[in-house]
Amino acid sequence: MVKYCFGIDVGGTTVKCGFFSVDGEVLEKWEIPTRTENNGENILPDIAKSINEKLEEKKIDKAEVAGVGIGVPGPVNDNGEVPCAVNLHWGYKNLVKEMEEMTGLKTKAGNDANVAALGEMWRGSGVGYHNLVMVTLGTGIGGGIIVNEKIITGSHGAGGEIGHAHVEDSIDTPCNCGNCGCLEQVASATGIAYLARKMMEESDEASVIRRDNVSAKTVFDGVKAGDELAKKVAEKFGYYLGKALANFACVTDPEAFVIGGGVSKAGDIILDYIRPHYQKYAFKSCKDAAFVIAKLGNDAGIYGAAKLVLE
Amino acid sequence: MVKYCFGIDVGGTTVKCGFFSVDGEVLEKWEIPTRTENNGENILPDIAKSINEKLEEKKIDKAEVAGVGIGVPGPVNDNGEVPCAVNLHWGYKNLVKEMEEMTGLKTKAGNDANVAALGEMWRGSGVGYHNLVMVTLGTGIGGGIIVNEKIITGSHGAGGEIGHAHVEDSIDTPCNCGNCGCLEQVASATGIAYLARKMMEESDEASVIRRDNVSAKTVFDGVKAGDELAKKVAEKFGYYLGKALANFACVTDPEAFVIGGGVSKAGDIILDYIRPHYQKYAFKSCKDAAFVIAKLGNDAGIYGAAKLVLE
């Protein structure tokens, strides 16, 4: 009888591993290092070894295991192939085929941001929603689009690459993607720091955020302390993000937006800056979409990966 | 043996009806008037009567009919209910239930723009694509999002309402939806005429488009005649639409955009104005999406409706 599955989240430095019951309880979590040397050739064998060892340790037969779900930092197509994953030093890799051969277990793979969205839907702040958009506000902006409980992968694995929506014509510094004026340049942690530096240069207003290493945290700490300049930065961030989310809502009409990533650690206050702009620009039927802060944190990936293989 | 199905496209003045073979050949097409009086209470009975008469006329047993697909001008949820359809004078209607009771045939319903997208995918310019965005440039802008050959309905039936993406902060005249600065205000037939009037006011440039009733047709006829002001209007239209489509591509990463509606009658020349802006703003993996002109015209709705019931 099938009782268990694995959820694996492959990051650039660490692989997070989860051993789950099929009803979504995490029974054990551990980490292994991500060995990126030699084009990351050890990454998948290391994961397979860790899985096989875990099953031996627990004396669990593979017939009791539904399979292995894996999230990776890069595009993954519907056949489980990865064209390339820069942070893992991978070129093309037939991930699902290799893992199935090494483990003898059914494997499903997805992009890490998409998989995190699935995790939040299954066991996080998105519980009860079947259609949602997850927005991960970190160094960059990741996105995951869920429609009828399924990830939208896209025809090139670029479904949910919402950090690269164009939102500002006046920016002429290129984003990591090569374009200029991407959402990620003005609404990620890096983007909020950029807005803060720009607004500090443009005014003489005294502010607690005037320091050498202004960050998204500095800004939202300032907002909580009632700092006016910090509030203006937060307002600008909310304008860009809220307006962009309103435009995405025209496409898939989600029930909810789940906001995660490092910036979301500031808490519900960031929603107070996003929601009013969203509601101003959203199509009337979409204006009541819920906004919630993600709650699984760094575990969203292992939960979503587990869910991937249980589908 | 199931051999046939019906595809019905309900418009504000006429109901277009198609009788199809299950492999997608249209065997007969006809129209009946849309009787909107008394809250449109006759519309569905009229359609049911027409279907029943057609089967009697052709001496076809209902066991040979897969069912009835219907596209309507309004939101339709996944249960086949219509919350309201202004142009049909409908409030809430349980469309699928009523039609199934009146015809004894399985019924599926969808929003007309979404259904048209499915039609183009099945038998039009979208053949061969499984992920596409259809953009209908008429008086307004309709949209239909197809992912893995299925329509994205959305949680309020507003999936694909791309005409109401916000694209211009400087517009303070409300769109029909109540917001200001919607894509539809600058890139529909009406929107192109608005851009033309605005650009004529702002310059003294001589132009063939300087006439009382400037329209999208006037503009693209001018473009074809080499008129410089007409080209500037077309360029502005392409900027708004291309940039908006690039942002939608971040969400579902489509293989193709199918451009239909009255404005698309100008032909491939409109794509020459949209594509460069799309490619400038699109995320790198999405830049090679195809742009094609729709080819089913007013029949896209009946084809898509037929496909809906064959799924």
Coordinates of C-alpha atoms in Angstrom, one line a residue:
Chain A
M1 CA 0.0 0.0 0.0
V2 CA 1.3 3.4 -0.9
K3 CA 1.9 5.5 2.2
Y4 CA 4.9 7.8 1.6
C5 CA 6.6 10.1 -0.8
F6 CA 9.6 12.4 -1.1
G7 CA 9.6 16.1 -1.7
I8 CA 13.0 17.5 -2.8
D9 CA 13.9 21.2 -3.2
V10 CA 17.2 21.7 -5.0
G11 CA 18.8 25.1 -4.3
G12 CA 22.2 26.5 -5.4
T13 CA 23.9 25.6 -2.1
T14 CA 21.7 23.1 -0.3
V15 CA 19.2 20.4 -1.3
K16 CA 16.2 20.3 1.1
C17 CA 14.7 16.9 1.5
G18 CA 11.4 15.9 3.0
F19 CA 9.9 12.5 3.7
F20 CA 6.1 12.7 3.7
S21 CA 3.0 10.7 4.4
V22 CA 0.7 10.8 1.4
D23 CA -1.8 12.9 3.4
G24 CA 0.7 15.7 3.6
E25 CA 2.4 15.3 7.0
V26 CA 6.2 15.8 6.9
L27 CA 7.7 12.9 8.7
E28 CA 11.3 13.9 8.5
K29 CA 13.3 16.8 7.0
W30 CA 17.0 16.9 6.2
E31 CA 19.5 18.7 4.0
I32 CA 22.4 17.7 1.8
P33 CA 24.9 20.0 0.1
T34 CA 24.4 20.9 -3.6
R35 CA 27.7 19.9 -5.3
T36 CA 27.8 22.1 -8.3
E37 CA 31.3 21.2 -9.4
N38 CA 31.8 19.3 -12.7
N39 CA 28.6 20.8 -14.2
G40 CA 26.7 19.6 -11.2
E41 CA 27.0 16.0 -12.2
N42 CA 26.8 14.7 -8.6
I43 CA 23.6 16.5 -7.6
L44 CA 21.1 13.9 -8.8
P45 CA 23.2 10.9 -7.7
D46 CA 23.6 12.5 -4.3
I47 CA 19.8 12.9 -4.0
A48 CA 19.1 9.4 -5.2
K49 CA 21.6 8.0 -2.7
S50 CA 20.1 10.0 0.1
I51 CA 16.6 8.7 -0.7
N52 CA 17.8 5.1 -1.0
E53 CA 19.6 5.4 2.3
K54 CA 16.5 6.9 4.0
L55 CA 14.4 4.0 2.9
E56 CA 16.9 1.4 4.1
E57 CA 17.3 3.2 7.4
K58 CA 13.5 3.2 7.9
K59 CA 13.1 -0.3 6.4
I60 CA 10.5 0.9 4.0
D61 CA 9.8 -1.0 0.8
K62 CA 9.7 1.1 -2.4
A63 CA 6.3 -0.4 -3.1
E64 CA 5.0 1.8 -0.3
V65 CA 6.4 5.0 -1.9
A66 CA 4.4 7.0 -4.3
G67 CA 7.5 8.6 -5.8
V68 CA 9.8 11.6 -5.7
G69 CA 8.9 15.2 -6.5
I70 CA 11.7 17.6 -7.2
G71 CA 11.8 21.4 -7.6
V72 CA 14.8 22.9 -9.4
P73 CA 15.9 26.5 -9.9
G74 CA 15.3 26.7 -13.7
P75 CA 12.7 25.9 -16.3
V76 CA 11.3 22.3 -16.4
N77 CA 9.1 21.2 -19.3
D78 CA 6.1 18.9 -19.1
N79 CA 8.4 15.9 -19.9
G80 CA 10.5 16.6 -16.8
E81 CA 13.5 17.8 -18.8
V82 CA 15.6 20.8 -17.8
P83 CA 17.0 22.9 -20.7
C84 CA 19.5 24.5 -18.3
A85 CA 19.8 25.6 -14.7
V86 CA 22.5 28.2 -14.2
N87 CA 22.7 28.0 -10.4
L88 CA 23.2 24.2 -10.5
H89 CA 25.8 24.5 -13.4
W90 CA 23.5 22.3 -15.5
G91 CA 23.1 22.3 -19.2
Y92 CA 20.4 20.1 -20.6
K93 CA 19.3 17.3 -18.2
N94 CA 16.7 14.7 -18.5
L95 CA 16.0 14.9 -14.8
V96 CA 13.0 12.7 -14.5
K97 CA 14.5 9.9 -16.5
E98 CA 17.8 10.0 -14.6
M99 CA 16.1 10.0 -11.2
E100 CA 13.7 7.2 -12.1
E101 CA 16.6 5.1 -13.2
M102 CA 18.6 5.8 -10.0
T103 CA 15.8 5.4 -7.5
G104 CA 13.4 3.0 -9.2
L105 CA 10.7 5.5 -8.1
K106 CA 8.3 7.6 -10.1
T107 CA 9.6 11.1 -10.4
K108 CA 8.0 14.4 -11.2
A109 CA 9.8 17.7 -11.5
G110 CA 9.0 21.4 -11.7
N111 CA 10.4 24.8 -11.4
D112 CA 11.1 25.8 -7.8
A113 CA 8.9 28.9 -7.7
N114 CA 6.0 27.0 -9.3
V115 CA 6.5 24.1 -6.9
A116 CA 6.5 26.5 -3.9
A117 CA 3.1 27.8 -5.2
L118 CA 1.8 24.3 -5.2
G119 CA 3.1 23.8 -1.6
E120 CA 1.4 26.9 -0.3
M121 CA -1.8 25.8 -2.0
W122 CA -1.6 22.3 -0.5
R123 CA -0.4 23.0 3.0
G124 CA 0.2 26.7 3.4
S125 CA -1.7 30.0 3.2
G126 CA -3.3 28.9 -0.1
V127 CA -5.3 26.1 1.5
G128 CA -8.9 26.2 0.2
Y129 CA -7.9 28.0 -3.0
H130 CA -7.8 26.2 -6.4
N131 CA -6.7 29.2 -8.4
L132 CA -3.9 31.3 -7.1
V133 CA -0.8 33.3 -8.0
M134 CA 2.2 32.9 -5.7
V135 CA 4.7 35.8 -5.7
T136 CA 8.1 35.2 -4.1
L137 CA 9.7 38.5 -3.2
G138 CA 13.4 37.7 -2.7
T139 CA 16.6 38.9 -4.4
G140 CA 14.5 38.5 -7.5
I141 CA 10.8 37.9 -8.0
G142 CA 9.6 34.3 -8.6
G143 CA 6.1 33.5 -9.5
G144 CA 3.9 30.4 -9.6
I145 CA 0.5 30.3 -11.3
I146 CA -2.0 27.6 -10.2
V147 CA -5.2 27.0 -12.2
N148 CA -7.6 24.3 -11.0
E149 CA -4.9 23.1 -8.6
K150 CA -2.3 22.6 -11.4
I151 CA 0.9 24.5 -12.1
I152 CA 0.9 26.5 -15.4
T153 CA 4.3 25.4 -16.8
G154 CA 4.1 27.3 -20.1
S155 CA 5.3 26.3 -23.5
H156 CA 9.0 27.0 -22.6
G157 CA 8.8 26.4 -18.9
A158 CA 8.5 30.2 -18.4
G159 CA 4.9 30.1 -17.0
G160 CA 4.8 32.4 -13.9
E161 CA 8.0 34.3 -14.7
I162 CA 6.1 37.4 -13.5
G163 CA 9.3 39.1 -12.2
H164 CA 10.1 39.9 -15.8
A165 CA 6.9 41.7 -16.6
H166 CA 7.8 45.2 -17.9
V167 CA 6.5 47.9 -15.6
E168 CA 8.7 51.0 -16.0
D169 CA 9.8 52.5 -19.3
S170 CA 12.2 55.0 -17.6
I171 CA 14.7 52.4 -16.3
D172 CA 17.6 51.9 -18.7
T173 CA 19.8 49.6 -16.5
P174 CA 19.3 46.0 -17.6
C175 CA 17.7 43.4 -15.4
N176 CA 19.5 40.0 -15.1
C177 CA 17.2 38.8 -17.9
G178 CA 18.6 41.4 -20.3
N179 CA 15.4 43.6 -20.6
C180 CA 15.0 46.9 -18.8
G181 CA 12.2 48.0 -16.5
C182 CA 11.2 44.5 -15.1
L183 CA 9.0 44.2 -12.1
E184 CA 11.9 42.5 -10.3
Q185 CA 13.9 45.7 -10.7
V186 CA 11.4 47.7 -8.6
A187 CA 9.6 45.3 -6.3
S188 CA 12.0 42.5 -5.2
A189 CA 14.2 43.0 -2.1
T190 CA 16.8 44.4 -4.5
G191 CA 14.2 46.5 -6.2
I192 CA 12.9 48.0 -3.0
A193 CA 16.4 49.0 -2.0
Y194 CA 16.8 50.6 -5.5
L195 CA 13.6 52.6 -5.0
A196 CA 14.8 53.7 -1.6
R197 CA 18.2 54.9 -2.9
K198 CA 16.5 56.7 -5.7
M199 CA 14.0 58.4 -3.5
M200 CA 16.7 59.4 -1.0
E201 CA 18.7 61.0 -3.8
E202 CA 15.7 62.9 -5.1
S203 CA 14.8 64.5 -1.7
D204 CA 16.4 65.9 1.4
E205 CA 13.8 64.5 3.7
A206 CA 15.2 63.3 7.0
S207 CA 14.6 59.5 7.4
V208 CA 15.6 56.5 9.4
I209 CA 16.3 54.7 6.2
R210 CA 19.2 57.0 5.3
R211 CA 22.1 54.7 5.9
D212 CA 24.7 52.9 3.9
N213 CA 23.1 49.6 3.3
V214 CA 19.5 50.4 2.8
S215 CA 17.5 47.2 2.3
A216 CA 13.8 46.1 2.0
K217 CA 14.0 45.3 5.7
T218 CA 15.3 48.8 6.5
V219 CA 12.4 50.2 4.5
F220 CA 9.6 48.2 6.2
D221 CA 11.2 48.6 9.6
G222 CA 11.0 52.4 8.8
V223 CA 7.4 52.0 7.8
K224 CA 6.5 50.3 11.1
A225 CA 8.3 53.2 12.9
G226 CA 6.2 55.7 11.1
D227 CA 9.0 57.1 8.9
E228 CA 7.5 59.2 6.0
L229 CA 10.1 58.5 3.4
A230 CA 10.0 54.8 4.1
K231 CA 6.2 55.0 3.6
K232 CA 6.7 56.7 0.2
V233 CA 9.1 53.9 -0.9
A234 CA 6.6 51.3 0.3
E235 CA 3.9 53.1 -1.6
K236 CA 5.9 53.1 -4.8
F237 CA 6.7 49.4 -4.4
G238 CA 3.0 48.7 -3.8
Y239 CA 2.0 50.7 -6.9
Y240 CA 4.3 48.7 -9.1
L241 CA 3.4 45.3 -7.7
G242 CA -0.3 45.9 -7.2
K243 CA -0.7 47.2 -10.7
A244 CA 1.2 44.3 -12.2
L245 CA -0.8 41.8 -10.2
A246 CA -4.0 43.4 -11.5
N247 CA -2.8 42.9 -15.0
F248 CA -1.9 39.3 -14.4
A249 CA -5.4 38.8 -12.9
C250 CA -6.9 39.6 -16.3
V251 CA -5.2 36.5 -17.6
T252 CA -6.1 33.7 -15.0
D253 CA -8.5 35.5 -12.7
P254 CA -7.1 34.0 -9.4
E255 CA -9.0 33.7 -6.1
A256 CA -5.9 34.7 -4.2
F257 CA -2.4 36.0 -4.3
V258 CA 0.1 34.4 -1.9
I259 CA 3.0 36.6 -1.1
G260 CA 6.2 34.9 0.0
G261 CA 10.0 35.3 0.0
G262 CA 12.3 37.3 2.3
V263 CA 10.4 40.6 1.8
S264 CA 7.2 39.0 3.1
K265 CA 8.8 38.5 6.5
A266 CA 7.8 42.1 7.1
G267 CA 4.3 40.7 7.5
D268 CA 0.8 41.8 6.7
I269 CA 1.9 45.5 6.5
I270 CA 3.2 44.8 3.0
L271 CA -0.3 43.8 1.9
D272 CA -1.6 47.1 3.0
Y273 CA 0.7 48.7 0.4
I274 CA -0.1 46.2 -2.4
R275 CA -3.9 45.7 -2.1
P276 CA -5.2 49.3 -2.7
H277 CA -3.2 49.6 -5.9
Y278 CA -4.4 46.1 -7.0
Q279 CA -8.0 47.0 -6.3
K280 CA -7.7 50.3 -8.2
Y281 CA -6.4 48.6 -11.4
A282 CA -8.0 45.2 -11.3
F283 CA -11.0 44.3 -13.5
K284 CA -14.2 44.6 -11.5
S285 CA -14.8 40.8 -11.1
C286 CA -11.2 40.3 -9.9
K287 CA -11.1 43.1 -7.3
D288 CA -12.0 40.9 -4.3
A289 CA -9.1 38.5 -4.7
A290 CA -7.6 37.6 -1.4
F291 CA -4.0 38.6 -0.4
V292 CA -2.2 36.4 2.1
I293 CA 1.3 36.1 3.3
A294 CA 2.9 32.7 2.6
K295 CA 3.4 30.6 5.7
L296 CA 5.6 27.6 4.8
G297 CA 8.7 29.7 4.3
N298 CA 11.6 27.6 3.1
D299 CA 9.6 24.5 3.4
A300 CA 7.1 25.5 0.6
G301 CA 9.4 23.8 -1.9
I302 CA 9.5 20.4 -0.3
Y303 CA 5.7 20.4 0.3
G304 CA 5.0 21.4 -3.3
A305 CA 7.4 18.8 -4.6
A306 CA 5.7 16.1 -2.6
K307 CA 2.3 17.3 -3.9
L308 CA 3.7 17.2 -7.4
V309 CA 4.3 13.4 -7.3
L310 CA 1.0 12.7 -5.5
E311 CA -1.1 14.3 -8.3
Chain B
M1 CA -22.7 5.8 -32.3
V2 CA -21.9 9.4 -31.6
K3 CA -21.4 11.3 -34.9
Y4 CA -22.6 14.9 -34.5
C5 CA -22.6 17.9 -32.2
F6 CA -24.0 21.4 -32.2
G7 CA -21.9 24.6 -31.7
I8 CA -24.0 27.7 -30.8
D9 CA -22.7 31.3 -30.6
V10 CA -25.2 33.6 -28.9
G11 CA -24.7 37.2 -29.8
G12 CA -26.7 40.3 -28.8
T13 CA -28.8 40.3 -32.1
T14 CA -28.3 36.9 -33.7
V15 CA -27.6 33.4 -32.5
K16 CA -25.3 31.6 -34.9
C17 CA -25.8 27.9 -35.0
G18 CA -23.6 25.1 -36.4
F19 CA -24.3 21.4 -36.9
F20 CA -20.9 19.5 -36.9
S21 CA -19.5 16.1 -37.4
V22 CA -17.4 15.1 -34.4
D23 CA -14.3 15.4 -36.5
G24 CA -14.9 19.1 -36.9
E25 CA -16.6 19.5 -40.3
V26 CA -19.4 22.0 -40.2
L27 CA -22.3 20.2 -42.0
E28 CA -24.8 23.1 -41.8
K29 CA -24.9 26.7 -40.5
W30 CA -27.9 28.9 -39.8
E31 CA -28.9 31.8 -37.7
I32 CA -31.9 32.7 -35.5
P33 CA -32.7 36.1 -34.0
T34 CA -31.7 36.7 -30.3
R35 CA -35.0 37.8 -28.6
T36 CA -33.8 39.9 -25.7
E37 CA -37.2 41.1 -24.6
N38 CA -38.6 40.0 -21.2
N39 CA -35.1 39.5 -19.7
G40 CA -34.1 37.4 -22.7
E41 CA -36.4 34.5 -21.5
N42 CA -36.9 33.2 -25.0
I43 CA -33.3 32.9 -26.0
L44 CA -32.6 29.4 -24.7
P45 CA -36.0 28.0 -25.6
D46 CA -35.6 29.3 -29.1
I47 CA -32.2 27.6 -29.4
A48 CA -33.5 24.3 -28.0
K49 CA -36.4 24.4 -30.4
S50 CA -34.1 25.1 -33.4
I51 CA -31.8 22.2 -32.3
N52 CA -34.8 19.8 -31.9
E53 CA -36.2 20.8 -35.3
K54 CA -32.9 20.3 -37.0
L55 CA -32.6 16.8 -35.6
E56 CA -36.1 16.0 -36.7
E57 CA -35.6 17.4 -40.1
K58 CA -32.4 15.3 -40.6
K59 CA -34.0 12.3 -38.9
I60 CA -31.1 12.0 -36.5
D61 CA -31.5 10.3 -33.2
K62 CA -30.2 12.1 -30.1
A63 CA -28.1 9.1 -29.2
E64 CA -25.9 10.0 -32.3
V65 CA -25.3 13.6 -30.9
A66 CA -22.4 14.3 -28.5
G67 CA -24.2 17.4 -27.2
V68 CA -24.5 21.2 -27.5
G69 CA -21.7 23.7 -26.9
I70 CA -22.7 27.3 -26.3
G71 CA -20.7 30.5 -26.2
V72 CA -22.4 33.5 -24.6
P73 CA -21.3 37.2 -24.2
G74 CA -20.7 37.2 -20.5
P75 CA -18.9 35.2 -17.8
V76 CA -19.6 31.5 -17.4
N77 CA -18.4 29.5 -14.5
D78 CA -17.2 26.0 -14.5
N79 CA -20.6 24.7 -13.6
G80 CA -22.2 26.3 -16.7
E81 CA -23.9 29.1 -14.8
V82 CA -24.0 32.7 -16.1
P83 CA -24.1 35.3 -13.3
C84 CA -25.3 37.9 -15.8
A85 CA -25.0 38.8 -19.5
V86 CA -25.9 42.4 -20.1
N87 CA -26.3 42.2 -23.9
L88 CA -28.8 39.3 -23.6
H89 CA -30.7 41.1 -20.8
W90 CA -30.0 38.1 -18.5
G91 CA -29.5 38.1 -14.8
Y92 CA -28.4 34.8 -13.2
K93 CA -29.1 31.8 -15.5
N94 CA -28.3 28.2 -15.0
L95 CA -27.6 27.8 -18.7
V96 CA -26.3 24.3 -18.8
K97 CA -29.1 22.9 -16.7
E98 CA -31.9 24.6 -18.6
M99 CA -30.5 23.6 -22.0
E100 CA -30.0 20.0 -20.9
E101 CA -33.6 19.8 -19.7
M102 CA -34.9 21.4 -22.9
T103 CA -32.9 19.3 -25.4
G104 CA -32.0 16.1 -23.5
L105 CA -28.5 16.7 -24.8
K106 CA -25.3 17.2 -22.8
T107 CA -24.5 20.9 -22.8
K108 CA -21.3 22.8 -22.2
A109 CA -21.1 26.6 -22.0
G110 CA -18.3 29.2 -22.1
N111 CA -17.7 32.9 -22.6
D112 CA -17.8 33.8 -26.3
A113 CA -14.2 35.2 -26.5
N114 CA -12.8 32.1 -24.7
V115 CA -14.9 29.8 -27.0
A116 CA -13.6 31.7 -30.1
A117 CA -10.1 31.0 -28.9
L118 CA -10.8 27.3 -28.7
G119 CA -12.3 27.4 -32.2
E120 CA -9.2 29.0 -33.7
M121 CA -7.1 26.4 -31.9
W122 CA -9.2 23.6 -33.2
R123 CA -9.9 24.6 -36.8
G124 CA -8.4 28.0 -37.4
S125 CA -5.0 29.8 -37.2
G126 CA -4.2 28.1 -33.9
V127 CA -4.1 24.6 -35.3
G128 CA -1.0 22.8 -33.9
Y129 CA -0.7 25.0 -30.9
H130 CA -1.7 23.8 -27.4
N131 CA -1.0 27.0 -25.5
L132 CA -2.2 30.2 -27.1
V133 CA -3.7 33.6 -26.4
M134 CA -6.5 34.8 -28.6
V135 CA -6.9 38.6 -28.9
T136 CA -10.2 39.8 -30.5
L137 CA -9.8 43.5 -31.5
G138 CA -13.3 44.7 -32.1
T139 CA -15.2 47.6 -30.5
G140 CA -13.6 46.3 -27.3
I141 CA -10.9 43.8 -26.8
G142 CA -11.8 40.2 -25.9
G143 CA -9.3 37.6 -24.9
G144 CA -9.2 33.8 -24.6
I145 CA -6.4 32.0 -22.9
I146 CA -5.8 28.4 -23.8
V147 CA -3.4 26.2 -21.7
N148 CA -2.9 22.6 -22.7
E149 CA -5.9 22.9 -25.1
K150 CA -8.2 24.0 -22.3
I151 CA -9.8 27.4 -21.7
I152 CA -8.7 29.3 -18.6
T153 CA -12.1 30.3 -17.2
G154 CA -10.9 31.9 -14.0
S155 CA -12.4 32.0 -10.6
H156 CA -15.1 34.6 -11.5
G157 CA -15.3 33.7 -15.2
A158 CA -13.0 36.6 -15.9
G159 CA -10.1 34.6 -17.3
G160 CA -8.8 36.2 -20.5
E161 CA -10.4 39.6 -19.8
I162 CA -7.2 41.1 -21.2
G163 CA -8.9 44.2 -22.6
H164 CA -9.0 45.5 -19.1
A165 CA -5.4 45.3 -18.3
H166 CA -4.2 48.8 -17.2
V167 CA -1.7 50.2 -19.7
E168 CA -1.9 54.0 -19.5
D169 CA -1.9 56.1 -16.3
S170 CA -2.6 59.4 -18.1
I171 CA -6.1 58.5 -19.3
D172 CA -8.8 59.8 -17.0
T173 CA -11.9 58.9 -19.1
P174 CA -13.5 55.7 -17.8
C175 CA -13.6 52.5 -19.8
N176 CA -16.9 50.7 -20.0
C177 CA -15.6 48.6 -17.1
G178 CA -15.3 51.7 -14.8
N179 CA -11.5 51.8 -14.6
C180 CA -9.3 54.2 -16.5
G181 CA -6.4 53.4 -18.9
C182 CA -7.5 50.0 -20.0
L183 CA -5.8 48.3 -23.0
E184 CA -9.2 48.4 -24.7
Q185 CA -9.2 52.2 -24.6
V186 CA -6.1 52.4 -26.8
A187 CA -5.9 49.2 -28.8
S188 CA -9.4 48.2 -29.8
A189 CA -11.0 49.6 -33.0
T190 CA -12.4 52.3 -30.8
G191 CA -9.0 52.8 -29.1
I192 CA -7.2 53.1 -32.4
A193 CA -9.7 55.8 -33.4
Y194 CA -9.0 57.5 -30.1
L195 CA -5.3 57.4 -30.6
A196 CA -5.7 58.8 -34.1
R197 CA -7.9 61.7 -33.0
K198 CA -5.4 62.5 -30.2
M199 CA -2.4 62.5 -32.5
M200 CA -4.2 64.6 -35.1
E201 CA -5.0 67.2 -32.5
E202 CA -1.4 67.2 -31.2
S203 CA 0.2 67.8 -34.7
D204 CA -0.5 69.8 -37.9
E205 CA 1.0 67.0 -40.0
A206 CA -1.0 66.5 -43.3
S207 CA -2.5 63.1 -43.5
V208 CA -5.1 61.0 -45.3
I209 CA -6.6 60.1 -42.0
R210 CA -7.7 63.7 -41.3
R211 CA -11.4 63.2 -41.8
D212 CA -14.6 63.3 -39.7
N213 CA -15.0 59.6 -38.9
V214 CA -11.5 58.3 -38.4
S215 CA -11.5 54.6 -37.7
A216 CA -9.1 51.7 -37.3
K217 CA -9.8 51.0 -41.0
T218 CA -8.9 54.5 -42.0
V219 CA -5.7 54.2 -40.0
F220 CA -4.5 50.9 -41.5
D221 CA -5.6 52.0 -45.0
G222 CA -3.4 55.1 -44.4
V223 CA -0.5 52.9 -43.3
K224 CA -0.8 50.8 -46.5
A225 CA -0.8 54.0 -48.5
G226 CA 2.4 55.1 -46.8
D227 CA 0.9 57.9 -44.7
E228 CA 3.3 59.0 -42.0
L229 CA 0.8 60.1 -39.3
A230 CA -1.2 56.8 -39.8
K231 CA 2.1 54.9 -39.2
K232 CA 2.7 56.8 -36.0
V233 CA -0.8 55.9 -34.8
A234 CA -0.2 52.2 -35.7
E235 CA 3.1 52.4 -33.9
K236 CA 1.5 53.6 -30.7
F237 CA -1.2 50.9 -31.0
G238 CA 1.5 48.3 -31.4
Y239 CA 3.4 49.7 -28.5
Y240 CA 0.5 49.3 -26.1
L241 CA -0.7 45.9 -27.4
G242 CA 2.8 44.4 -27.8
K243 CA 3.9 45.5 -24.4
A244 CA 0.7 44.2 -22.8
L245 CA 1.0 40.8 -24.6
A246 CA 4.6 40.5 -23.4
N247 CA 3.3 40.9 -19.8
F248 CA 0.6 38.3 -20.3
A249 CA 3.3 36.0 -21.7
C250 CA 5.0 36.0 -18.3
V251 CA 1.9 34.4 -16.9
T252 CA 1.1 31.5 -19.3
D253 CA 4.1 31.5 -21.7
P254 CA 2.0 30.8 -24.8
E255 CA 3.3 29.4 -28.1
A256 CA 1.3 31.8 -30.1
F257 CA -0.9 34.8 -30.2
V258 CA -3.9 34.7 -32.5
I259 CA -5.2 38.1 -33.4
G260 CA -8.8 38.3 -34.5
G261 CA -11.8 40.7 -34.6
G262 CA -12.6 43.5 -37.0
V263 CA -9.2 45.3 -36.7
S264 CA -7.5 42.1 -37.9
K265 CA -9.1 42.4 -41.3
A266 CA -6.3 44.9 -42.1
G267 CA -4.2 41.7 -42.3
D268 CA -0.6 40.8 -41.5
I269 CA 0.5 44.4 -41.5
I270 CA -0.9 44.8 -38.0
L271 CA 1.4 42.1 -36.8
D272 CA 4.4 44.1 -38.1
Y273 CA 3.4 46.8 -35.6
I274 CA 2.7 44.5 -32.6
R275 CA 5.6 42.0 -32.9
P276 CA 8.6 44.3 -32.5
H277 CA 7.2 45.8 -29.3
Y278 CA 6.3 42.3 -28.0
Q279 CA 9.8 41.1 -28.7
K280 CA 11.3 44.1 -27.0
Y281 CA 9.4 43.6 -23.7
A282 CA 8.9 39.8 -23.6
F283 CA 10.9 37.5 -21.2
K284 CA 13.7 35.9 -23.2
S285 CA 12.2 32.4 -23.4
C286 CA 8.9 33.9 -24.7
K287 CA 10.3 36.1 -27.4
D288 CA 9.8 33.6 -30.2
A289 CA 6.0 33.2 -29.7
A290 CA 4.2 33.1 -33.1
F291 CA 1.8 35.9 -34.2
V292 CA -1.0 34.9 -36.5
I293 CA -4.2 36.5 -37.8
A294 CA -7.3 34.5 -36.9
K295 CA -9.0 32.9 -39.9
L296 CA -12.4 31.7 -38.9
G297 CA -13.9 35.2 -38.6
N298 CA -17.4 35.1 -37.2
D299 CA -17.4 31.3 -37.3
A300 CA -14.8 30.9 -34.5
G301 CA -17.6 30.9 -32.0
I302 CA -19.6 28.0 -33.4
Y303 CA -16.4 25.9 -34.0
G304 CA -15.2 26.6 -30.4
A305 CA -18.6 25.8 -29.0
A306 CA -18.7 22.5 -30.8
K307 CA -15.2 21.7 -29.5
L308 CA -16.3 22.5 -26.0
V309 CA -18.8 19.7 -26.0
L310 CA -16.5 17.2 -27.6
E311 CA -13.8 17.6 -24.9

